[in-house]
Amino acid sequence: AQSVAQPEDQVNVAEGNPLTVKCTYSVSGNPYLFWYVQYPNRGLQFLLKYITGDNLVKGSYGFEAEFNKSQTSFHLKKPSALVSDSALYFCAVRQNTGGFKTIFGAGTRLFVKA
Amino acid sequence: EAQVTQNPRYLITVTGKKLTVTCSQNMNHEYMSWYRQDPGLGLRQIYYSMNVEVTDKGDVPEGYKVSRKEKRNFPLILESPSPNQTSLYFCATEDRAYEQFFGPGTRLTVL
């Protein structure tokens, strides 16, 4: 069965410091992996995805994520955090064969302090 | 403007009173989904639809029904709501690049 784990409920970083939000997954076959962000009062937005190709993918707002097949991880990163990055971040996975369900993680709340 | 709309945005109802939450999209996407968001549980997929007249269960379908009679609409039906269905509900569409676009959410309270 598919599953996604976001081991941290909350991540705190200082503005200007690098940030990492962790995600590990379990899926049969090759995964499609995604990050979404939920800003207060602005709904959910797509950030980036890994479908195939380069393990390092770049997305919106300066975010990137690295697909690591051996560790079944897809951690979200940003070299320099902004206060405006404070939001709730969700990792999601879909099998690329045999079904079209999407499984989301429980979410990680990111606080960036000025 | 490309958008996913949901109605109502807020609803307070009582146990057992049938309700429908509508979802409409203007992006001509084939794939649509319903999710519920609960604190500590993230987003959980209720139902999804690959195209007109094609629907399938997500992870938490119990107590919900959907229909997809036309491409743009994907209503969520709660035939006999219960308090454990109090939640924040999101409709989403997906384009051919697998990116999902979410509606603004419907906050449902079942008393």
PDB file of C-alpha atoms in Angstrom:
ATOM      1  CA  ALA A   1       0.000   0.000   0.000  1.00  0.00           C
ATOM      2  CA  GLN A   2       1.094   3.546  -0.669  1.00  0.00           C
ATOM      3  CA  SER A   3       2.085   5.729   2.246  1.00  0.00           C
ATOM      4  CA  VAL A   4       3.816   9.010   2.934  1.00  0.00           C
ATOM      5  CA  ALA A   5       5.555  10.055   6.131  1.00  0.00           C
ATOM      6  CA  GLN A   6       6.472  13.561   7.132  1.00  0.00           C
ATOM      7  CA  PRO A   7       8.336  12.918  10.368  1.00  0.00           C
ATOM      8  CA  GLU A   8       8.307  16.501  11.625  1.00  0.00           C
ATOM      9  CA  ASP A   9       5.100  18.234  12.657  1.00  0.00           C
ATOM     10  CA  GLN A  10       6.933  21.540  12.733  1.00  0.00           C
ATOM     11  CA  VAL A  11      10.196  22.982  11.457  1.00  0.00           C
ATOM     12  CA  ASN A  12      11.597  26.260  12.763  1.00  0.00           C
ATOM     13  CA  VAL A  13      14.298  28.169  10.914  1.00  0.00           C
ATOM     14  CA  ALA A  14      15.687  31.671  10.990  1.00  0.00           C
ATOM     15  CA  GLU A  15      15.262  33.883   7.963  1.00  0.00           C
ATOM     16  CA  GLY A  16      18.214  33.540   5.626  1.00  0.00           C
ATOM     17  CA  ASN A  17      19.108  30.053   6.804  1.00  0.00           C
ATOM     18  CA  PRO A  18      18.631  26.960   4.653  1.00  0.00           C
ATOM     19  CA  LEU A  19      15.548  24.893   5.289  1.00  0.00           C
ATOM     20  CA  THR A  20      14.692  21.219   4.830  1.00  0.00           C
ATOM     21  CA  VAL A  21      11.283  19.613   5.164  1.00  0.00           C
ATOM     22  CA  LYS A  22      11.501  15.837   5.173  1.00  0.00           C
ATOM     23  CA  CYS A  23       9.365  13.290   3.342  1.00  0.00           C
ATOM     24  CA  THR A  24       9.682   9.540   2.954  1.00  0.00           C
ATOM     25  CA  TYR A  25       7.351   7.336   0.964  1.00  0.00           C
ATOM     26  CA  SER A  26       6.358   3.779   0.268  1.00  0.00           C
ATOM     27  CA  VAL A  27       4.851   2.789  -3.062  1.00  0.00           C
ATOM     28  CA  SER A  28       4.885  -0.139  -5.443  1.00  0.00           C
ATOM     29  CA  GLY A  29       6.856   0.544  -8.562  1.00  0.00           C
ATOM     30  CA  ASN A  30       8.156   3.942  -9.527  1.00  0.00           C
ATOM     31  CA  PRO A  31       6.604   6.876  -7.696  1.00  0.00           C
ATOM     32  CA  TYR A  32       5.296  10.195  -8.795  1.00  0.00           C
ATOM     33  CA  LEU A  33       6.167  12.625  -5.982  1.00  0.00           C
ATOM     34  CA  PHE A  34       4.847  16.068  -5.213  1.00  0.00           C
ATOM     35  CA  TRP A  35       5.080  18.951  -2.781  1.00  0.00           C
ATOM     36  CA  TYR A  36       2.157  21.274  -2.122  1.00  0.00           C
ATOM     37  CA  VAL A  37       1.987  24.315   0.129  1.00  0.00           C
ATOM     38  CA  GLN A  38      -0.949  25.734   2.059  1.00  0.00           C
ATOM     39  CA  TYR A  39      -0.628  29.368   2.976  1.00  0.00           C
ATOM     40  CA  PRO A  40      -3.036  30.832   5.529  1.00  0.00           C
ATOM     41  CA  ASN A  41      -6.215  31.938   3.768  1.00  0.00           C
ATOM     42  CA  ARG A  42      -4.779  31.149   0.322  1.00  0.00           C
ATOM     43  CA  GLY A  43      -5.594  27.528  -0.257  1.00  0.00           C
ATOM     44  CA  LEU A  44      -3.340  24.766  -1.535  1.00  0.00           C
ATOM     45  CA  GLN A  45      -0.806  25.334  -4.276  1.00  0.00           C
ATOM     46  CA  PHE A  46       1.468  23.051  -6.273  1.00  0.00           C
ATOM     47  CA  LEU A  47       5.191  23.606  -5.594  1.00  0.00           C
ATOM     48  CA  LEU A  48       7.092  20.940  -7.510  1.00  0.00           C
ATOM     49  CA  LYS A  49       7.090  17.336  -8.671  1.00  0.00           C
ATOM     50  CA  TYR A  50       9.271  14.416  -9.574  1.00  0.00           C
ATOM     51  CA  ILE A  51       8.023  12.198 -12.367  1.00  0.00           C
ATOM     52  CA  THR A  52      11.192  10.977 -14.013  1.00  0.00           C
ATOM     53  CA  GLY A  53      14.641  12.249 -14.973  1.00  0.00           C
ATOM     54  CA  ASP A  54      16.956  14.344 -12.815  1.00  0.00           C
ATOM     55  CA  ASN A  55      16.766  13.550  -9.143  1.00  0.00           C
ATOM     56  CA  LEU A  56      16.986  17.226  -8.221  1.00  0.00           C
ATOM     57  CA  VAL A  57      13.854  19.089  -9.200  1.00  0.00           C
ATOM     58  CA  LYS A  58      13.270  22.805  -8.960  1.00  0.00           C
ATOM     59  CA  GLY A  59       9.935  24.422  -8.286  1.00  0.00           C
ATOM     60  CA  SER A  60       8.190  27.622  -7.407  1.00  0.00           C
ATOM     61  CA  TYR A  61       9.475  30.307  -5.016  1.00  0.00           C
ATOM     62  CA  GLY A  62      13.063  28.986  -5.031  1.00  0.00           C
ATOM     63  CA  PHE A  63      12.192  25.565  -3.607  1.00  0.00           C
ATOM     64  CA  GLU A  64      13.824  22.357  -4.754  1.00  0.00           C
ATOM     65  CA  ALA A  65      13.574  18.714  -3.800  1.00  0.00           C
ATOM     66  CA  GLU A  66      15.807  15.704  -4.203  1.00  0.00           C
ATOM     67  CA  PHE A  67      14.465  12.296  -5.111  1.00  0.00           C
ATOM     68  CA  ASN A  68      16.486   9.550  -3.426  1.00  0.00           C
ATOM     69  CA  LYS A  69      15.316   6.138  -4.556  1.00  0.00           C
ATOM     70  CA  SER A  70      17.524   4.094  -2.202  1.00  0.00           C
ATOM     71  CA  GLN A  71      16.291   6.029   0.824  1.00  0.00           C
ATOM     72  CA  THR A  72      12.753   6.429  -0.551  1.00  0.00           C
ATOM     73  CA  SER A  73      12.889  10.102   0.300  1.00  0.00           C
ATOM     74  CA  PHE A  74      11.869  13.343  -1.350  1.00  0.00           C
ATOM     75  CA  HIS A  75      13.001  16.131   0.963  1.00  0.00           C
ATOM     76  CA  LEU A  76      12.039  19.725   0.220  1.00  0.00           C
ATOM     77  CA  LYS A  77      14.804  22.313   0.450  1.00  0.00           C
ATOM     78  CA  LYS A  78      15.463  25.986   0.051  1.00  0.00           C
ATOM     79  CA  PRO A  79      18.892  27.617   0.365  1.00  0.00           C
ATOM     80  CA  SER A  80      17.677  30.766   2.121  1.00  0.00           C
ATOM     81  CA  ALA A  81      14.361  30.886   3.983  1.00  0.00           C
ATOM     82  CA  LEU A  82      12.027  33.873   3.933  1.00  0.00           C
ATOM     83  CA  VAL A  83       9.453  34.813   6.544  1.00  0.00           C
ATOM     84  CA  SER A  84       6.873  34.550   3.780  1.00  0.00           C
ATOM     85  CA  ASP A  85       7.719  30.839   3.392  1.00  0.00           C
ATOM     86  CA  SER A  86       5.932  30.168   6.681  1.00  0.00           C
ATOM     87  CA  ALA A  87       3.118  27.780   5.759  1.00  0.00           C
ATOM     88  CA  LEU A  88       1.942  24.182   5.909  1.00  0.00           C
ATOM     89  CA  TYR A  89       3.765  21.875   3.498  1.00  0.00           C
ATOM     90  CA  PHE A  90       2.433  18.570   2.203  1.00  0.00           C
ATOM     91  CA  CYS A  91       4.303  15.790   0.460  1.00  0.00           C
ATOM     92  CA  ALA A  92       2.238  13.507  -1.813  1.00  0.00           C
ATOM     93  CA  VAL A  93       2.831  10.322  -3.774  1.00  0.00           C
ATOM     94  CA  ARG A  94       1.098   8.467  -6.544  1.00  0.00           C
ATOM     95  CA  GLN A  95       1.872   5.086  -8.053  1.00  0.00           C
ATOM     96  CA  ASN A  96       2.567   5.369 -11.739  1.00  0.00           C
ATOM     97  CA  THR A  97       0.926   2.028 -12.481  1.00  0.00           C
ATOM     98  CA  GLY A  98      -2.196   0.213 -11.433  1.00  0.00           C
ATOM     99  CA  GLY A  99      -4.089   3.051  -9.847  1.00  0.00           C
ATOM    100  CA  PHE A 100      -4.609   6.749  -9.617  1.00  0.00           C
ATOM    101  CA  LYS A 101      -4.952   7.405  -5.915  1.00  0.00           C
ATOM    102  CA  THR A 102      -2.904  10.222  -4.446  1.00  0.00           C
ATOM    103  CA  ILE A 103      -1.677   9.883  -0.872  1.00  0.00           C
ATOM    104  CA  PHE A 104      -0.712  12.984   1.095  1.00  0.00           C
ATOM    105  CA  GLY A 105       1.421  13.175   4.187  1.00  0.00           C
ATOM    106  CA  ALA A 106       0.142  14.685   7.416  1.00  0.00           C
ATOM    107  CA  GLY A 107       1.887  17.977   6.706  1.00  0.00           C
ATOM    108  CA  THR A 108       4.772  19.915   8.230  1.00  0.00           C
ATOM    109  CA  ARG A 109       4.295  23.420   9.515  1.00  0.00           C
ATOM    110  CA  LEU A 110       7.229  25.659   8.687  1.00  0.00           C
ATOM    111  CA  PHE A 111       7.906  28.718  10.827  1.00  0.00           C
ATOM    112  CA  VAL A 112      10.514  31.167   9.578  1.00  0.00           C
ATOM    113  CA  LYS A 113      11.555  33.713  12.178  1.00  0.00           C
ATOM    114  CA  ALA A 114      12.831  37.153  11.196  1.00  0.00           C
TER     115      ALA A 114
ATOM    116  CA  GLU B   1      -9.296  32.855 -15.211  1.00  0.00           C
ATOM    117  CA  ALA B   2      -8.618  29.172 -14.598  1.00  0.00           C
ATOM    118  CA  GLN B   3     -10.321  28.128 -11.416  1.00  0.00           C
ATOM    119  CA  VAL B   4     -11.963  25.477  -9.311  1.00  0.00           C
ATOM    120  CA  THR B   5     -15.039  26.658  -7.464  1.00  0.00           C
ATOM    121  CA  GLN B   6     -16.776  25.028  -4.528  1.00  0.00           C
ATOM    122  CA  ASN B   7     -20.105  25.799  -2.946  1.00  0.00           C
ATOM    123  CA  PRO B   8     -20.977  26.374  -0.244  1.00  0.00           C
ATOM    124  CA  ARG B   9     -17.796  27.636   1.394  1.00  0.00           C
ATOM    125  CA  TYR B  10     -19.189  27.163   4.881  1.00  0.00           C
ATOM    126  CA  LEU B  11     -21.974  24.885   6.032  1.00  0.00           C
ATOM    127  CA  ILE B  12     -23.368  23.969   9.409  1.00  0.00           C
ATOM    128  CA  THR B  13     -25.887  21.160   9.361  1.00  0.00           C
ATOM    129  CA  VAL B  14     -27.370  18.471  11.558  1.00  0.00           C
ATOM    130  CA  THR B  15     -26.867  14.742  11.660  1.00  0.00           C
ATOM    131  CA  GLY B  16     -28.767  12.878   8.965  1.00  0.00           C
ATOM    132  CA  LYS B  17     -29.690  15.825   6.752  1.00  0.00           C
ATOM    133  CA  LYS B  18     -28.532  15.092   3.207  1.00  0.00           C
ATOM    134  CA  LEU B  19     -26.226  17.647   1.643  1.00  0.00           C
ATOM    135  CA  THR B  20     -24.298  18.226  -1.540  1.00  0.00           C
ATOM    136  CA  VAL B  21     -21.097  20.196  -1.988  1.00  0.00           C
ATOM    137  CA  THR B  22     -20.641  21.281  -5.565  1.00  0.00           C
ATOM    138  CA  CYS B  23     -17.360  21.517  -7.435  1.00  0.00           C
ATOM    139  CA  SER B  24     -16.889  23.034 -10.846  1.00  0.00           C
ATOM    140  CA  GLN B  25     -13.826  23.641 -13.014  1.00  0.00           C
ATOM    141  CA  ASN B  26     -13.232  25.594 -16.192  1.00  0.00           C
ATOM    142  CA  MET B  27      -9.890  24.030 -17.190  1.00  0.00           C
ATOM    143  CA  ASN B  28     -11.270  21.037 -19.104  1.00  0.00           C
ATOM    144  CA  HIS B  29      -9.301  18.664 -16.885  1.00  0.00           C
ATOM    145  CA  GLU B  30     -10.295  15.036 -16.949  1.00  0.00           C
ATOM    146  CA  TYR B  31      -9.097  14.094 -13.460  1.00  0.00           C
ATOM    147  CA  MET B  32     -10.940  15.434 -10.435  1.00  0.00           C
ATOM    148  CA  SER B  33     -10.744  14.554  -6.746  1.00  0.00           C
ATOM    149  CA  TRP B  34     -12.283  15.204  -3.381  1.00  0.00           C
ATOM    150  CA  TYR B  35     -10.180  15.409  -0.239  1.00  0.00           C
ATOM    151  CA  ARG B  36     -10.836  16.066   3.400  1.00  0.00           C
ATOM    152  CA  GLN B  37      -8.332  17.820   5.626  1.00  0.00           C
ATOM    153  CA  ASP B  38      -8.216  17.111   9.334  1.00  0.00           C
ATOM    154  CA  PRO B  39      -5.601  18.328  11.829  1.00  0.00           C
ATOM    155  CA  GLY B  40      -2.726  15.887  12.145  1.00  0.00           C
ATOM    156  CA  LEU B  41      -4.032  13.713   9.320  1.00  0.00           C
ATOM    157  CA  GLY B  42      -3.222  15.865   6.337  1.00  0.00           C
ATOM    158  CA  LEU B  43      -5.290  15.486   3.199  1.00  0.00           C
ATOM    159  CA  ARG B  44      -7.090  12.225   2.610  1.00  0.00           C
ATOM    160  CA  GLN B  45      -8.594  11.383  -0.746  1.00  0.00           C
ATOM    161  CA  ILE B  46     -12.274  10.518  -0.641  1.00  0.00           C
ATOM    162  CA  TYR B  47     -13.076   9.816  -4.294  1.00  0.00           C
ATOM    163  CA  TYR B  48     -11.534  10.577  -7.624  1.00  0.00           C
ATOM    164  CA  SER B  49     -12.724  10.573 -11.190  1.00  0.00           C
ATOM    165  CA  MET B  50     -10.647   9.890 -14.265  1.00  0.00           C
ATOM    166  CA  ASN B  51     -13.319  11.168 -16.632  1.00  0.00           C
ATOM    167  CA  VAL B  52     -17.056  11.451 -17.162  1.00  0.00           C
ATOM    168  CA  GLU B  53     -18.899   8.479 -15.636  1.00  0.00           C
ATOM    169  CA  VAL B  54     -15.600   7.064 -14.277  1.00  0.00           C
ATOM    170  CA  THR B  55     -15.166   7.329 -10.516  1.00  0.00           C
ATOM    171  CA  ASP B  56     -13.239   5.340  -7.943  1.00  0.00           C
ATOM    172  CA  LYS B  57     -12.728   5.236  -4.205  1.00  0.00           C
ATOM    173  CA  GLY B  58      -9.901   6.985  -2.492  1.00  0.00           C
ATOM    174  CA  ASP B  59      -8.748   6.134   0.997  1.00  0.00           C
ATOM    175  CA  VAL B  60     -11.781   7.335   2.973  1.00  0.00           C
ATOM    176  CA  PRO B  61     -14.925   6.874   0.840  1.00  0.00           C
ATOM    177  CA  GLU B  62     -17.282   5.643   3.573  1.00  0.00           C
ATOM    178  CA  GLY B  63     -20.285   7.906   4.011  1.00  0.00           C
ATOM    179  CA  TYR B  64     -19.733   9.788   0.754  1.00  0.00           C
ATOM    180  CA  LYS B  65     -20.985   9.544  -2.808  1.00  0.00           C
ATOM    181  CA  VAL B  66     -19.911  11.288  -5.977  1.00  0.00           C
ATOM    182  CA  SER B  67     -21.071  11.539  -9.540  1.00  0.00           C
ATOM    183  CA  ARG B  68     -19.448  12.763 -12.745  1.00  0.00           C
ATOM    184  CA  LYS B  69     -22.143  13.308 -15.307  1.00  0.00           C
ATOM    185  CA  GLU B  70     -20.265  16.080 -17.087  1.00  0.00           C
ATOM    186  CA  LYS B  71     -16.608  16.969 -17.264  1.00  0.00           C
ATOM    187  CA  ARG B  72     -16.729  20.268 -15.433  1.00  0.00           C
ATOM    188  CA  ASN B  73     -18.708  19.185 -12.352  1.00  0.00           C
ATOM    189  CA  PHE B  74     -17.927  16.714  -9.595  1.00  0.00           C
ATOM    190  CA  PRO B  75     -20.365  17.024  -6.677  1.00  0.00           C
ATOM    191  CA  LEU B  76     -19.759  15.399  -3.298  1.00  0.00           C
ATOM    192  CA  ILE B  77     -22.857  13.986  -1.641  1.00  0.00           C
ATOM    193  CA  LEU B  78     -23.290  13.157   2.024  1.00  0.00           C
ATOM    194  CA  GLU B  79     -26.538  11.216   2.219  1.00  0.00           C
ATOM    195  CA  SER B  80     -26.663  11.011   6.015  1.00  0.00           C
ATOM    196  CA  PRO B  81     -23.957  13.216   7.510  1.00  0.00           C
ATOM    197  CA  SER B  82     -22.522  12.386  10.904  1.00  0.00           C
ATOM    198  CA  PRO B  83     -20.378  14.474  13.273  1.00  0.00           C
ATOM    199  CA  ASN B  84     -17.218  12.569  12.251  1.00  0.00           C
ATOM    200  CA  GLN B  85     -17.619  14.100   8.798  1.00  0.00           C
ATOM    201  CA  THR B  86     -17.003  17.553  10.230  1.00  0.00           C
ATOM    202  CA  SER B  87     -13.962  18.636   8.259  1.00  0.00           C
ATOM    203  CA  LEU B  88     -12.472  20.939   5.647  1.00  0.00           C
ATOM    204  CA  TYR B  89     -13.177  19.620   2.166  1.00  0.00           C
ATOM    205  CA  PHE B  90     -11.226  20.350  -0.995  1.00  0.00           C
ATOM    206  CA  CYS B  91     -12.056  19.628  -4.582  1.00  0.00           C
ATOM    207  CA  ALA B  92      -9.146  19.407  -6.995  1.00  0.00           C
ATOM    208  CA  THR B  93      -8.500  18.931 -10.673  1.00  0.00           C
ATOM    209  CA  GLU B  94      -5.358  17.608 -12.266  1.00  0.00           C
ATOM    210  CA  ASP B  95      -3.779  18.492 -15.562  1.00  0.00           C
ATOM    211  CA  ARG B  96      -1.896  16.183 -17.898  1.00  0.00           C
ATOM    212  CA  ALA B  97       1.364  17.056 -16.118  1.00  0.00           C
ATOM    213  CA  TYR B  98      -0.074  15.582 -12.900  1.00  0.00           C
ATOM    214  CA  GLU B  99      -0.297  18.964 -11.150  1.00  0.00           C
ATOM    215  CA  GLN B 100      -3.354  19.410  -8.990  1.00  0.00           C
ATOM    216  CA  PHE B 101      -5.344  22.632  -8.695  1.00  0.00           C
ATOM    217  CA  PHE B 102      -7.408  23.005  -5.573  1.00  0.00           C
ATOM    218  CA  GLY B 103     -10.637  24.789  -4.875  1.00  0.00           C
ATOM    219  CA  PRO B 104     -10.919  27.221  -1.951  1.00  0.00           C
ATOM    220  CA  GLY B 105     -12.307  24.628   0.437  1.00  0.00           C
ATOM    221  CA  THR B 106     -15.639  23.995   2.146  1.00  0.00           C
ATOM    222  CA  ARG B 107     -15.752  24.003   5.914  1.00  0.00           C
ATOM    223  CA  LEU B 108     -18.461  21.590   7.033  1.00  0.00           C
ATOM    224  CA  THR B 109     -19.736  21.225  10.576  1.00  0.00           C
ATOM    225  CA  VAL B 110     -22.183  18.421  11.380  1.00  0.00           C
ATOM    226  CA  LEU B 111     -23.909  18.819  14.723  1.00  0.00           C
TER     227      LEU B 111
END
